[in-house]
Structure formats: C-alpha cells, structure tokens
mmCIF file of C-alpha atoms in Angstrom:
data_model
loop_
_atom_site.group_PDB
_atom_site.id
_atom_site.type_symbol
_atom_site.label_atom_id
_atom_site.label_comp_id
_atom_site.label_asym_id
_atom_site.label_seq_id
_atom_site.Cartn_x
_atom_site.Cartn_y
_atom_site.Cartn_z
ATOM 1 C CA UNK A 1 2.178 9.808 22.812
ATOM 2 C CA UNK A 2 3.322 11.157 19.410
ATOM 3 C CA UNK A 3 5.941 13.063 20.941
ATOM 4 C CA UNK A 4 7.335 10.286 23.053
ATOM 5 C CA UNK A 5 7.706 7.928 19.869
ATOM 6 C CA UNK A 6 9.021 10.978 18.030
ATOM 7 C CA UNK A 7 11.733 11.144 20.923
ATOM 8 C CA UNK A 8 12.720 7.397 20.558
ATOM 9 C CA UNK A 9 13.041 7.530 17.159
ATOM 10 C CA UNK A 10 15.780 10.452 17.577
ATOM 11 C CA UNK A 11 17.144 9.377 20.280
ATOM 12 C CA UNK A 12 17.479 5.456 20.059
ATOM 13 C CA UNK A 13 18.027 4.967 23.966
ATOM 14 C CA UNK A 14 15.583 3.702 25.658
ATOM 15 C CA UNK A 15 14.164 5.805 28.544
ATOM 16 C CA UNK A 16 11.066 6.223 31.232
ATOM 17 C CA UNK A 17 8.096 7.701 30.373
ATOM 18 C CA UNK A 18 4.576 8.299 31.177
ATOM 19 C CA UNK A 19 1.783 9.511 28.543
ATOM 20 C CA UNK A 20 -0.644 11.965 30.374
ATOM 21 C CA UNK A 21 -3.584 13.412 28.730
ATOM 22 C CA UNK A 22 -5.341 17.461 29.497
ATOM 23 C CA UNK A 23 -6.166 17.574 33.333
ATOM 24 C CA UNK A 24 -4.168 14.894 34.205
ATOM 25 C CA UNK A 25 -1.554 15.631 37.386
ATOM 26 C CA UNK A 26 1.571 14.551 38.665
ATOM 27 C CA UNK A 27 3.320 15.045 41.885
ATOM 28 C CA UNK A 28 6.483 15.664 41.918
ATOM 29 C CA UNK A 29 7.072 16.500 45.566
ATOM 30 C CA UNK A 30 7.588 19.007 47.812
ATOM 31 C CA UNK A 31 4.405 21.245 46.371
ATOM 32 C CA UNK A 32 5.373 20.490 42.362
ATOM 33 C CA UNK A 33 2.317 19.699 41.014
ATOM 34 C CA UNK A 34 2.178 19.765 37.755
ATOM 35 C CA UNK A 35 -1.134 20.390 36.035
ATOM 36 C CA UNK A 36 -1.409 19.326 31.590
ATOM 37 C CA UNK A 37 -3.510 21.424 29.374
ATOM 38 C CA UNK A 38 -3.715 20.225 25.513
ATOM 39 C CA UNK A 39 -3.177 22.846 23.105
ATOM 40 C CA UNK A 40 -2.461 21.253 20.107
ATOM 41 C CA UNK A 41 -1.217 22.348 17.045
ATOM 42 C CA UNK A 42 0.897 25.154 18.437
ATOM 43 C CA UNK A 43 2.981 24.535 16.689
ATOM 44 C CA UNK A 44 3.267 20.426 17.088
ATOM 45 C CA UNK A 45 0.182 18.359 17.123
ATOM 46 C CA UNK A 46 0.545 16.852 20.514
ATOM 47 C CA UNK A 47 1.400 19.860 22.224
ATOM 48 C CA UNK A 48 0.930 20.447 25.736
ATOM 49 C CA UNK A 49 1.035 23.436 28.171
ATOM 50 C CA UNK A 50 2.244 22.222 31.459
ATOM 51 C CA UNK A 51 1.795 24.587 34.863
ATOM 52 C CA UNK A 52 3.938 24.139 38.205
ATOM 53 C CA UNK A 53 1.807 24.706 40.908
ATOM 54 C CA UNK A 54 4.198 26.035 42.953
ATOM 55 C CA UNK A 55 6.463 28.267 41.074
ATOM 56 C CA UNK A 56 3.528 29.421 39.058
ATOM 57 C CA UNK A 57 5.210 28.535 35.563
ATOM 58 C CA UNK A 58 3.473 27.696 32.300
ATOM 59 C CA UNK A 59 5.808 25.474 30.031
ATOM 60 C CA UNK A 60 4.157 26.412 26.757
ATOM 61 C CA UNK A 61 7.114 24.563 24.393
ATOM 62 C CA UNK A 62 6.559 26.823 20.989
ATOM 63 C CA UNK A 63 3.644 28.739 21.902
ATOM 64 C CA UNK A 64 4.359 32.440 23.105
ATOM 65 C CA UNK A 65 8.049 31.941 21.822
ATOM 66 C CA UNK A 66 10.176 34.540 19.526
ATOM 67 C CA UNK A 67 13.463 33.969 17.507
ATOM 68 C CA UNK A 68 15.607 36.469 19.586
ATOM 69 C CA UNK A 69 18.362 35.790 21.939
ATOM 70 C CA UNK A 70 20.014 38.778 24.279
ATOM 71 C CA UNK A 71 22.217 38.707 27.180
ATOM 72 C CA UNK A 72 19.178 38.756 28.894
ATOM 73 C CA UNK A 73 16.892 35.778 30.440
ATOM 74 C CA UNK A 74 13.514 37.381 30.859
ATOM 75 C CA UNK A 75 11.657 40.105 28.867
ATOM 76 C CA UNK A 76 13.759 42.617 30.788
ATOM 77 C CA UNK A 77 14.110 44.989 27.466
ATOM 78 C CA UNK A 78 10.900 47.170 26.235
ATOM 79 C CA UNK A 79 7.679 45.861 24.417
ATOM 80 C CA UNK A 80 8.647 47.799 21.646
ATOM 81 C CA UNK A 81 11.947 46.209 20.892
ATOM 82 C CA UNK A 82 10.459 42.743 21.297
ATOM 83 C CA UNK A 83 7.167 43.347 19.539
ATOM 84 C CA UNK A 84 8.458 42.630 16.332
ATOM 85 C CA UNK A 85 10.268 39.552 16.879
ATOM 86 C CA UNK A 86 7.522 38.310 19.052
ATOM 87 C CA UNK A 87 4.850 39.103 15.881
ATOM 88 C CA UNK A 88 6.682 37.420 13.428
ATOM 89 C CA UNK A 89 7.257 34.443 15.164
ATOM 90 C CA UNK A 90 3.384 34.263 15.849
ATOM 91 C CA UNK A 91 2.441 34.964 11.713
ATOM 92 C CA UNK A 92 4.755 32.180 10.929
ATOM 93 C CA UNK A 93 3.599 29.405 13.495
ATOM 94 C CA UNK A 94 0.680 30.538 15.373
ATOM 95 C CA UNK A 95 -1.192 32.790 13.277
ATOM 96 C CA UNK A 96 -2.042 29.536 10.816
ATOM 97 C CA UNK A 97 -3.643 27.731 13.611
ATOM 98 C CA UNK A 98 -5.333 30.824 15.260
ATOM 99 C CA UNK A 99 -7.980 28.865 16.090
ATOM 100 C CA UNK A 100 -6.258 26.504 18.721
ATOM 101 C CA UNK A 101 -4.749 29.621 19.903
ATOM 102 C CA UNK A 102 -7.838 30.880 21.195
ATOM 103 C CA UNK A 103 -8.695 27.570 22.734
ATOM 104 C CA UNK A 104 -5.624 26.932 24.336
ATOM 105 C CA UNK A 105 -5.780 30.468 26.109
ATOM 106 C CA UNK A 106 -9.167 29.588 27.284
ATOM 107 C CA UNK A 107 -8.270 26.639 28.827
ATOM 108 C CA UNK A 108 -5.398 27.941 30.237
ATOM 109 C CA UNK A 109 -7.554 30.657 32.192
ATOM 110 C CA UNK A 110 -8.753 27.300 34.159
ATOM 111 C CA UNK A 111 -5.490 26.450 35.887
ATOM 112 C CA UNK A 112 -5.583 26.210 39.083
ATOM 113 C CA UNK A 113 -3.701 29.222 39.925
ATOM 114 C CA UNK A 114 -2.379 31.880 38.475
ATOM 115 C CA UNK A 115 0.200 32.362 36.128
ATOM 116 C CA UNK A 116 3.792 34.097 37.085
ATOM 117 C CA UNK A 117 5.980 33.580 34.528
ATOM 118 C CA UNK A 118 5.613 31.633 31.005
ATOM 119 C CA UNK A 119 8.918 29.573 29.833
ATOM 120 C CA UNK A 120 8.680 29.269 26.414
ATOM 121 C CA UNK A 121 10.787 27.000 24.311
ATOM 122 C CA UNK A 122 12.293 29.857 21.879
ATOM 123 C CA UNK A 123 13.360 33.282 23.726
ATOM 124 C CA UNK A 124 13.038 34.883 26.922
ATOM 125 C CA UNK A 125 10.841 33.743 29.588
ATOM 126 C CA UNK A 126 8.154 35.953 29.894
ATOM 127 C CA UNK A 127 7.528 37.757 33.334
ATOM 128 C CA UNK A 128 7.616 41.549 32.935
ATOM 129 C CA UNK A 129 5.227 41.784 30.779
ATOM 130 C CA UNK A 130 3.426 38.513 30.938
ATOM 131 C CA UNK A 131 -0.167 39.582 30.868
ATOM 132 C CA UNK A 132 0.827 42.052 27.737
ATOM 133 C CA UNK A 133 2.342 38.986 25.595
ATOM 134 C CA UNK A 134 -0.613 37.078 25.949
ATOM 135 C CA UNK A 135 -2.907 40.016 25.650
ATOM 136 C CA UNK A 136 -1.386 40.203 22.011
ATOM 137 C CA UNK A 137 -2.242 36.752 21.250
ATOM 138 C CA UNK A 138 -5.593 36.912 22.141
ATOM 139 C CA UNK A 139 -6.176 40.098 20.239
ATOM 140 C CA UNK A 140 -3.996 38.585 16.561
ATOM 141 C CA UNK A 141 -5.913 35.408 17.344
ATOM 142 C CA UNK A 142 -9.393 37.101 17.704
ATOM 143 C CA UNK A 143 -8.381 39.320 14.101
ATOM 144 C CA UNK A 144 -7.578 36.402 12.453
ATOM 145 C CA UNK A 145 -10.556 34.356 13.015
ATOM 146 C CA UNK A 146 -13.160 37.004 12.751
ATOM 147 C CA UNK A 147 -12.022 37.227 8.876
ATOM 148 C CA UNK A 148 -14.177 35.215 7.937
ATOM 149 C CA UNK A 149 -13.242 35.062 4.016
ATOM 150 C CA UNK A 150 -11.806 32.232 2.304
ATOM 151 C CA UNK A 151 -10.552 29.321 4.390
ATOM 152 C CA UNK A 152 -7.558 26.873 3.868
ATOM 153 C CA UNK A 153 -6.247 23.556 5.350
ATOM 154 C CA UNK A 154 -2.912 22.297 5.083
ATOM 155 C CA UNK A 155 -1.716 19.082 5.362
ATOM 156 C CA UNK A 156 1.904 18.499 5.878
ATOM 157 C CA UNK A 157 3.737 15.396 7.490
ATOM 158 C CA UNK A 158 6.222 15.141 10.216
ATOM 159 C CA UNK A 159 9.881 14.218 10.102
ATOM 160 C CA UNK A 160 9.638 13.681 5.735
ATOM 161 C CA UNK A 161 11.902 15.827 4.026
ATOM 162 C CA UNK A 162 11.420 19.703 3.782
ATOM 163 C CA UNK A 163 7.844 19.218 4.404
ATOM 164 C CA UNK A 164 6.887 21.578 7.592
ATOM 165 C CA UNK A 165 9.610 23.773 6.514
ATOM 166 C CA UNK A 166 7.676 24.429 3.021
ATOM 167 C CA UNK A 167 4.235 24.294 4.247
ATOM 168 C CA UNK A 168 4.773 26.925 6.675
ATOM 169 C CA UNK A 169 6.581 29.239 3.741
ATOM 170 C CA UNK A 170 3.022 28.709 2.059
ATOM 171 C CA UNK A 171 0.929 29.211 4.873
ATOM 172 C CA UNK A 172 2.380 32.404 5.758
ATOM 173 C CA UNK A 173 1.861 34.124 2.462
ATOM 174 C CA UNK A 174 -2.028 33.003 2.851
ATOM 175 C CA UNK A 175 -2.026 34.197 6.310
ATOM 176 C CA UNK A 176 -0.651 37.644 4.924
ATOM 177 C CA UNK A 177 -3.195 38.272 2.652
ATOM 178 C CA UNK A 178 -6.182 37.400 5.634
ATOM 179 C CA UNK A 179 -6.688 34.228 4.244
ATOM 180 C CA UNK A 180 -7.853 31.478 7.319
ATOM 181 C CA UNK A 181 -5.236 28.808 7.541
ATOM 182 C CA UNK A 182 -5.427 25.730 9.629
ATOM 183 C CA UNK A 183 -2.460 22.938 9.603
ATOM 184 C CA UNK A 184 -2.328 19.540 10.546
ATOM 185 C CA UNK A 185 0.214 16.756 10.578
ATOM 186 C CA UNK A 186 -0.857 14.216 8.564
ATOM 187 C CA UNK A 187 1.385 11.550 10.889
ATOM 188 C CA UNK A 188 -1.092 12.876 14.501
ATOM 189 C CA UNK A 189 -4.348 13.621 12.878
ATOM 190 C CA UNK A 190 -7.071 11.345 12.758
ATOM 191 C CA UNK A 191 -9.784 10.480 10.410
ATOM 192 C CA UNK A 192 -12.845 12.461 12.315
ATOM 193 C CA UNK A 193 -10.399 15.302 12.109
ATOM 194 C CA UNK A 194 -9.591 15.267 8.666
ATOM 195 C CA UNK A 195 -13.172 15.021 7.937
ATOM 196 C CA UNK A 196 -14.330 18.325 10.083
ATOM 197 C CA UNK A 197 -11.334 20.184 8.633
ATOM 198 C CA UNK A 198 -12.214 19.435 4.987
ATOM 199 C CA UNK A 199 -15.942 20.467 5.957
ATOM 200 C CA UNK A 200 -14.273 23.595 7.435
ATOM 201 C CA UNK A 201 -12.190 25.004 4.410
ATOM 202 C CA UNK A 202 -12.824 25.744 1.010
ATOM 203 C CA UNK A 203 -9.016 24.526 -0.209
ATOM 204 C CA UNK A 204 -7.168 21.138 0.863
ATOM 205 C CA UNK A 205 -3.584 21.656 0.507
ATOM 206 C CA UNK A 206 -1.620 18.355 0.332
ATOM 207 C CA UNK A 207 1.540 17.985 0.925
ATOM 208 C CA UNK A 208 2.982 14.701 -0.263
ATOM 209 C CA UNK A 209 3.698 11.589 1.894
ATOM 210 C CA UNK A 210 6.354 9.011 1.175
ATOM 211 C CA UNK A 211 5.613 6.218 -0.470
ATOM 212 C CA UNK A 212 3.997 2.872 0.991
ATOM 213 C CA UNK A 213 1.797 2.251 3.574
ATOM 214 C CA UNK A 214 1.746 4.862 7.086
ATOM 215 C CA UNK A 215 -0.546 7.073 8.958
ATOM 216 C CA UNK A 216 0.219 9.773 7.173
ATOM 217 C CA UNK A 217 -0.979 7.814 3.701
ATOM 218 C CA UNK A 218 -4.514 6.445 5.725
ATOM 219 C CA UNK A 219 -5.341 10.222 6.532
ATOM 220 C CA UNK A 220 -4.512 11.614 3.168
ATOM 221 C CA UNK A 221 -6.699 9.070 1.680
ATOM 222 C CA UNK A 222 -9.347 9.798 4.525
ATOM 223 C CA UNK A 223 -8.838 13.455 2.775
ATOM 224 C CA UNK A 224 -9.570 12.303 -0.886
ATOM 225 C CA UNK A 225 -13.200 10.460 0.787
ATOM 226 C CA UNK A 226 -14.129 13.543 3.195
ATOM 227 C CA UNK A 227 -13.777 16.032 0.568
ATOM 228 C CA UNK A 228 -16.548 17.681 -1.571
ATOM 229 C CA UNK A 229 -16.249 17.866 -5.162
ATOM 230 C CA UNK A 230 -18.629 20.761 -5.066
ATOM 231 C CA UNK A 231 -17.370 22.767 -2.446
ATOM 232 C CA UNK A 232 -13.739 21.942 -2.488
ATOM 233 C CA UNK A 233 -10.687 21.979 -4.803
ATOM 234 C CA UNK A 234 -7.258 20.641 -3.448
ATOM 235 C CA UNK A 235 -3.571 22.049 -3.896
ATOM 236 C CA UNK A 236 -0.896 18.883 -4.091
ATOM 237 C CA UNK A 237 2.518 20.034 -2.802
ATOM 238 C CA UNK A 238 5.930 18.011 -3.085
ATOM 239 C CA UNK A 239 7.731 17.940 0.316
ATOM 240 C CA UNK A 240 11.059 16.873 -1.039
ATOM 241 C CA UNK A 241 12.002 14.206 0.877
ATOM 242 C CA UNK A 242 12.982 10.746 0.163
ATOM 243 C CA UNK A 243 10.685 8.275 -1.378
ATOM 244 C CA UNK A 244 7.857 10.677 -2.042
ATOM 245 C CA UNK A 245 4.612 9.844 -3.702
ATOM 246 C CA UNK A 246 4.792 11.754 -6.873
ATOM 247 C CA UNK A 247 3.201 15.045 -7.082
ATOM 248 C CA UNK A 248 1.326 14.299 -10.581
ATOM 249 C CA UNK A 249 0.344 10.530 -9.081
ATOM 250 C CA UNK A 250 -1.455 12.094 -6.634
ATOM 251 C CA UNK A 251 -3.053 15.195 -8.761
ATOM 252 C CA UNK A 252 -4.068 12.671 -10.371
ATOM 253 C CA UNK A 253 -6.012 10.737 -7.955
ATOM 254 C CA UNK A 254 -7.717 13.742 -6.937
ATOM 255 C CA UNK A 255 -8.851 15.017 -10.755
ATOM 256 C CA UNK A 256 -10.085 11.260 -11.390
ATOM 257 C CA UNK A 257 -12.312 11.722 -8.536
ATOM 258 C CA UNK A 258 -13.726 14.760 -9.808
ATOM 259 C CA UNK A 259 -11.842 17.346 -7.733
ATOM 260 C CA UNK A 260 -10.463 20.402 -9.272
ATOM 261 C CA UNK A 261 -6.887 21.904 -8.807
ATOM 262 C CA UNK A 262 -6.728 25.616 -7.395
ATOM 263 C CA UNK A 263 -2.915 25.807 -8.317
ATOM 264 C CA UNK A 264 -1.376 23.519 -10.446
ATOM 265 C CA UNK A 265 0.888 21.005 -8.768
ATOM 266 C CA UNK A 266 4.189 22.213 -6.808
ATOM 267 C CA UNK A 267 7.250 20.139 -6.787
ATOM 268 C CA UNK A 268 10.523 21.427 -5.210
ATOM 269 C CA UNK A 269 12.856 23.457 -7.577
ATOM 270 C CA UNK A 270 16.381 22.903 -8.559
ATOM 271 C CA UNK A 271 19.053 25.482 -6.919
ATOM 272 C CA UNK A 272 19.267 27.073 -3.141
ATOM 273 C CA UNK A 273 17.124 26.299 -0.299
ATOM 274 C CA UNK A 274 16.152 30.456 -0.116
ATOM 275 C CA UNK A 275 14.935 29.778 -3.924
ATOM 276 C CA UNK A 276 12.929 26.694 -2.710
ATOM 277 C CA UNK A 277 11.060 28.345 -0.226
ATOM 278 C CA UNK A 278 10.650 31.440 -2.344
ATOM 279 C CA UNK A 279 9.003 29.763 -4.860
ATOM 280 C CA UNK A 280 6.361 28.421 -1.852
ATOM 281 C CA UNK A 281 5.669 31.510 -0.637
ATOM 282 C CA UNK A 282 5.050 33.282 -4.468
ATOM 283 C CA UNK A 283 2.956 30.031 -4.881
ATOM 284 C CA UNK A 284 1.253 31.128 -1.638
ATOM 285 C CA UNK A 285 0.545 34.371 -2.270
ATOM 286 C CA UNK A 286 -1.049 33.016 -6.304
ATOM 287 C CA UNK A 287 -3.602 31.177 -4.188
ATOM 288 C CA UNK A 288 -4.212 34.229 -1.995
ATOM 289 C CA UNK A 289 -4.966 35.888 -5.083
ATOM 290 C CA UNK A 290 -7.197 33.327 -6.420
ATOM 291 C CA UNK A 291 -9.516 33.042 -3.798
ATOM 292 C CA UNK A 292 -9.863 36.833 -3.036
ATOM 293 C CA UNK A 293 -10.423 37.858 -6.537
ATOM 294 C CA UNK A 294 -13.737 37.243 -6.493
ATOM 295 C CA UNK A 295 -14.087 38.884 -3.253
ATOM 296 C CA UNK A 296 -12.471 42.148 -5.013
ATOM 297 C CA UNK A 297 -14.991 41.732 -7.920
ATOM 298 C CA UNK A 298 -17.803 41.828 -5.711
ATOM 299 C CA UNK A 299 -16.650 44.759 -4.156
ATOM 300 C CA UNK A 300 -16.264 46.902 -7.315
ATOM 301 C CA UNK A 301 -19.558 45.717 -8.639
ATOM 302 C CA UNK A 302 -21.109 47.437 -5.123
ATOM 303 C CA UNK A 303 -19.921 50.924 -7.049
ATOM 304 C CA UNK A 304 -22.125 53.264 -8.283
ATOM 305 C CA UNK A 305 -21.772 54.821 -12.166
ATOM 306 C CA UNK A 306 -20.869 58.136 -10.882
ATOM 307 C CA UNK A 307 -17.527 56.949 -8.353
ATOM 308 C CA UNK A 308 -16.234 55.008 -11.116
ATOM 309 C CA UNK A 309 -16.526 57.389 -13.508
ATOM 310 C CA UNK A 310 -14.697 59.990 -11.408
ATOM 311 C CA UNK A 311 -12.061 57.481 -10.444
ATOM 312 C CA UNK A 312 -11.578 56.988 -14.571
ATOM 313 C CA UNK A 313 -10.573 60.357 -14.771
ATOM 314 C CA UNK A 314 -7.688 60.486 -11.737
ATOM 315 C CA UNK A 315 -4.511 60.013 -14.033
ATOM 316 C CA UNK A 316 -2.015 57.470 -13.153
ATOM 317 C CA UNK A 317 1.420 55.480 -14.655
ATOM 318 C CA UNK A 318 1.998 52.031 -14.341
ATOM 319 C CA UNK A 319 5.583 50.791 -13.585
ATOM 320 C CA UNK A 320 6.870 47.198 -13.983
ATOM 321 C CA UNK A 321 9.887 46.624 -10.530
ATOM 322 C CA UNK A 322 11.887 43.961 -10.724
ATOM 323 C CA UNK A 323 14.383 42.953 -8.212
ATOM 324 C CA UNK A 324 16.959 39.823 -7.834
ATOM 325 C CA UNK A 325 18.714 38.235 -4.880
ATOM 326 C CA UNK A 326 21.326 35.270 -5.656
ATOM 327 C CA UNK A 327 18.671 32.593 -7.512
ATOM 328 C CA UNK A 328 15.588 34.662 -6.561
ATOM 329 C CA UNK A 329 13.902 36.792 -9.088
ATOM 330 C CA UNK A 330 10.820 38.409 -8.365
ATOM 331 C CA UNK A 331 8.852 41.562 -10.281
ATOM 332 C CA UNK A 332 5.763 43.829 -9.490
ATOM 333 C CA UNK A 333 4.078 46.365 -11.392
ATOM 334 C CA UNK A 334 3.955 49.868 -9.017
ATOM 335 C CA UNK A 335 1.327 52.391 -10.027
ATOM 336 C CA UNK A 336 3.892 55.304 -8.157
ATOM 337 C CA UNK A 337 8.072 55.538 -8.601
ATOM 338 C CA UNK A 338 9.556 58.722 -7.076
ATOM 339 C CA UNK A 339 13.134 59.506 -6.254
ATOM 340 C CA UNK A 340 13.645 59.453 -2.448
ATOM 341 C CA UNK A 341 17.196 61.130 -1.868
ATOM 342 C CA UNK A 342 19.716 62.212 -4.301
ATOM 343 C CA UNK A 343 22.894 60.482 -2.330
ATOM 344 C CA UNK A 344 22.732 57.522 -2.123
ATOM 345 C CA UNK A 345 19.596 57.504 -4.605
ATOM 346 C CA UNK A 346 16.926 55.240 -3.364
ATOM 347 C CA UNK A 347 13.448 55.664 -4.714
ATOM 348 C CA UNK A 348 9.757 55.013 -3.043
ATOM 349 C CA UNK A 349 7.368 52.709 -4.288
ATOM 350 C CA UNK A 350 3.865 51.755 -4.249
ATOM 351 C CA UNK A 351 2.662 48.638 -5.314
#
C-alpha cells in the first residue's frame, strides 16, 4: 500500500493496481504463480519478496543487491571480486535492520519451491553462486544480532529532504563500531511499532519531520509517549528538507518531558553534500563512543594489579594525524607512525 501511493505521487498517472499482503497469490497464467513474502524494512518499509513459481525467481527489490555494474548479467565473475561490493552494500542498508534480515530469510525457506536465481534490484542477478550470497547474509545477520551490547533505533521519514540519505550515514558508523541499529520510516510505521522499538533500544534517534500535521508527526509523537525517561535518552537529527520542524523545538519537547540528550542536537551544515554526510557519520561514530565507553570501563576494571602494572611499563608515543579532503577535516591521535617506503614516502599508522 505505501509503495503504491509512493508510486502515484511520483508518477501522477493514474494506473491499475492491486495491494496483496505475505502469502497472498496471483496467477498470472501459463504456470506464473507468483507467491508474496513480507520482508520489511530491507531497505523500504513495505518491502516484499516476490517468487515465480515457474522460473524459480525471487524478486527481492534491495535486499541481496550490490552497487556494481559489469558487462556481465549474472554473478558470472568470482566471489572474491564481488565480496566486497556485495558487503558494503549490506553494512550500509541491511546490516541496520539485521533483524528483519533474519526473518525474511526464514520465511523465504517456506516458498513453495525452491529458489534458482534471485533478481535483485541493484547488480547482477544472482545464480552462480546463489546459495553462497545468501549464506553470507545469514552468517553477517546472525553476527550482528548476537552482539548484544548497546541498541539503537532510528527514525527517519520518507521522501523529506536528505533524510534517509543522512540517517543511513549515521547508522553505518554505529553499525561499525557493533552497535545494534534498527530503522524505521516514520511515514509506514505504526504506533504498536514505535512502542516495541522504543522498549527494544536504549537510544531513539529522531530525525525531524516537516512541519504540520502527517503520519510521520503522529508516530514521532507516539515516540515522545512510548519512551522511558529512565531507560532511554533520544538523539534529534535535522533532515534538511523543506519546512522542517526545528531541531531545538523538538529537543526541546523531549528535555521538558524529562528525557535526556545522548548527543546534542544535529542540524545540517553549510558547504558540500560529502561535508554534510561527513559530519553524520563523525556524529555517528561520537555516539558509538558514548555508549561503549562504559562497556570499555568495565572491561579494564576486570584487570588484575599485576597486568596493569606490566602494561604501565611497555613504552609508547602518542601521535596526533590529521588529514583534509575539499571541506572535510578530520584528525586522530595514532599511538604508532613509521615510514613505509622511501619513494614515494607513505607511512603506516595505527590508530
């Protein structure tokens, strides 16, 4: 349903349709028989995986997708040259919603028959190695979810500005540092949802809304009531489109209800769209930090007199790297700088 109204409102033609729901089938003749699995969240809300009975393909629209194009159709060239197109793609869209990943591929072991080839909606289809794509999934999927450390939600809306763009630049810095990330789409989730996910996770992280009253202002509000103000702090994000609520009006409902910020609030930043979503990610990567510290604490309270003081006496430098690209400026501080060839002269680093 979401996607269909999505469609007319990019489209403005009118056209048929027909909304169909998980298990639902439709015959299309001469053996098509299309079977519907829900698998949402991956990467859309409403998506669907949808199996031809006779061919034998899954239609899995973003899920099992990479950002690589070749001469060729299929998965013709190695595992080892797709791998790590076909990884990245997964940490930036599927790795957030792990959860639903797992789900989806259980459900999709139910089809009625088996499955010969998945068309994806970004890269080749996959047929060569079919069972070793979704192999990988199921293993990433089953690593993320068994960290079981600090948890996040993020709530971004659909079709408002740079909103999904910049709350997938901040979920993947998370999801980097093993922190649980689930997303939602504050225009396709509903209240019961909001409530479970804010029982879920530790950290809300809003992203704003425009301005006036819409779905995606009804859930966010559903957020403020479903939250704890002992057990979680929120996050408000700007998501730079037109007419949207202000990032301090709404940091400002959540204080006056008690709620405390984990990261001050975020508004978009003045300059290149690279230095926008570099300043998401670092922002990211701050709450990472945040919520593992005490994790790390913990850890180096479990050490005993005697490690620690042998570990005082192993010598070491400190060195502050910093590095610039066009607008973006970024700087570390390395505990080890050697040289790594005299022409041209890199150096090696560890941070």
């Amino acid at each position: 349903k979401t996607c269909i109204t999505f469609l007319k409102d990019l489209v403005h033609i009118d056209f048929d349709s027909r909304i169909v729901k998980g298990g639902d089938q439709i015959d299309l003749g001469g053996g098509h028989i299309l079977d519907f699995v829900i698998a949402p969240n991956l990467h859309w809300p409403d998506t669907m995986f949808t199996y031809d009975n006779k061919t034998q393909i899954m239609y899995t629209c973003d899920a099992f997708g990479m950002h690589y194009c070749s001469d060729q159709v299929t998965d013709k060239e190695s595992v080892e040259t797709l791998e790590p197109h076909y990884k990245l793609y997964y940490n930036c869209l599927m790795r957030p919603n792990a959860r639903s990943v797992l789900i989806a591929l259980k459900k999709a072991g139910d089809l009625p028959g088996e499955v010969a080839a998945i068309a994806t909606g970004h890269g080749p289809m996959l047929c060569e190695n079919k069972d070793v794509w979704m192999d990988k999934y199921q293993g990433w999927s089953d690593i993320a979810t068994k960290k079981l450390g600090p948890s996040v939600c993020i709530l971004w809306v659909s079709r408002h500005g740079e909103s999904e763009r910049l709350a997938q630049a901040f979920a993947y810095s998370l999801t980097q540092q093993d922190i649980l990330v689930e997303m939602h789409d504050l225009n396709a989730i509903d209240a019961f949802e909001v409530a479970e996910c804010c029982m879920r996770n530790q950290v809300i992280v809003v992203f704003t809304p425009p301005q006036g009253d819409s779905t995606a202002q009804r859930n966010l509000s559903s957020a403020l009531t479903s939250c704890n103000v002992k057990e979680n702090k929120f996050v408000v994000c700007a998501s730079g489109g037109e007419k949207d609520e202000p990032v301090d009006a709404l940091v400002s409902r959540w204080v006056q209800s008690g709620f405390q910020e984990a990261l001050p609030g975020l508004k978009t930043q003045a300059g290149s769209d690279a230095k926008n979503l570099a300043f998401f990610e670092g922002s990211g990567l701050a709450l990472a930090k945040a919520l593992l510290s005490k994790t790390k604490a913990a850890a180096k309270d479990k050490l005993d007199a005697q490690t620690m003081q042998a570990l005082g006496k192993m010598g070491g430098g400190r060195y502050i790297i910093s590095a610039n690209k066009g607008e973006i400026r970024s700087g570390a501080i390395a505990t080890w700088v050697m040289p790594a060839s005299s022409e041209p002269p890199p150096f090696a680093v560890s941070v």
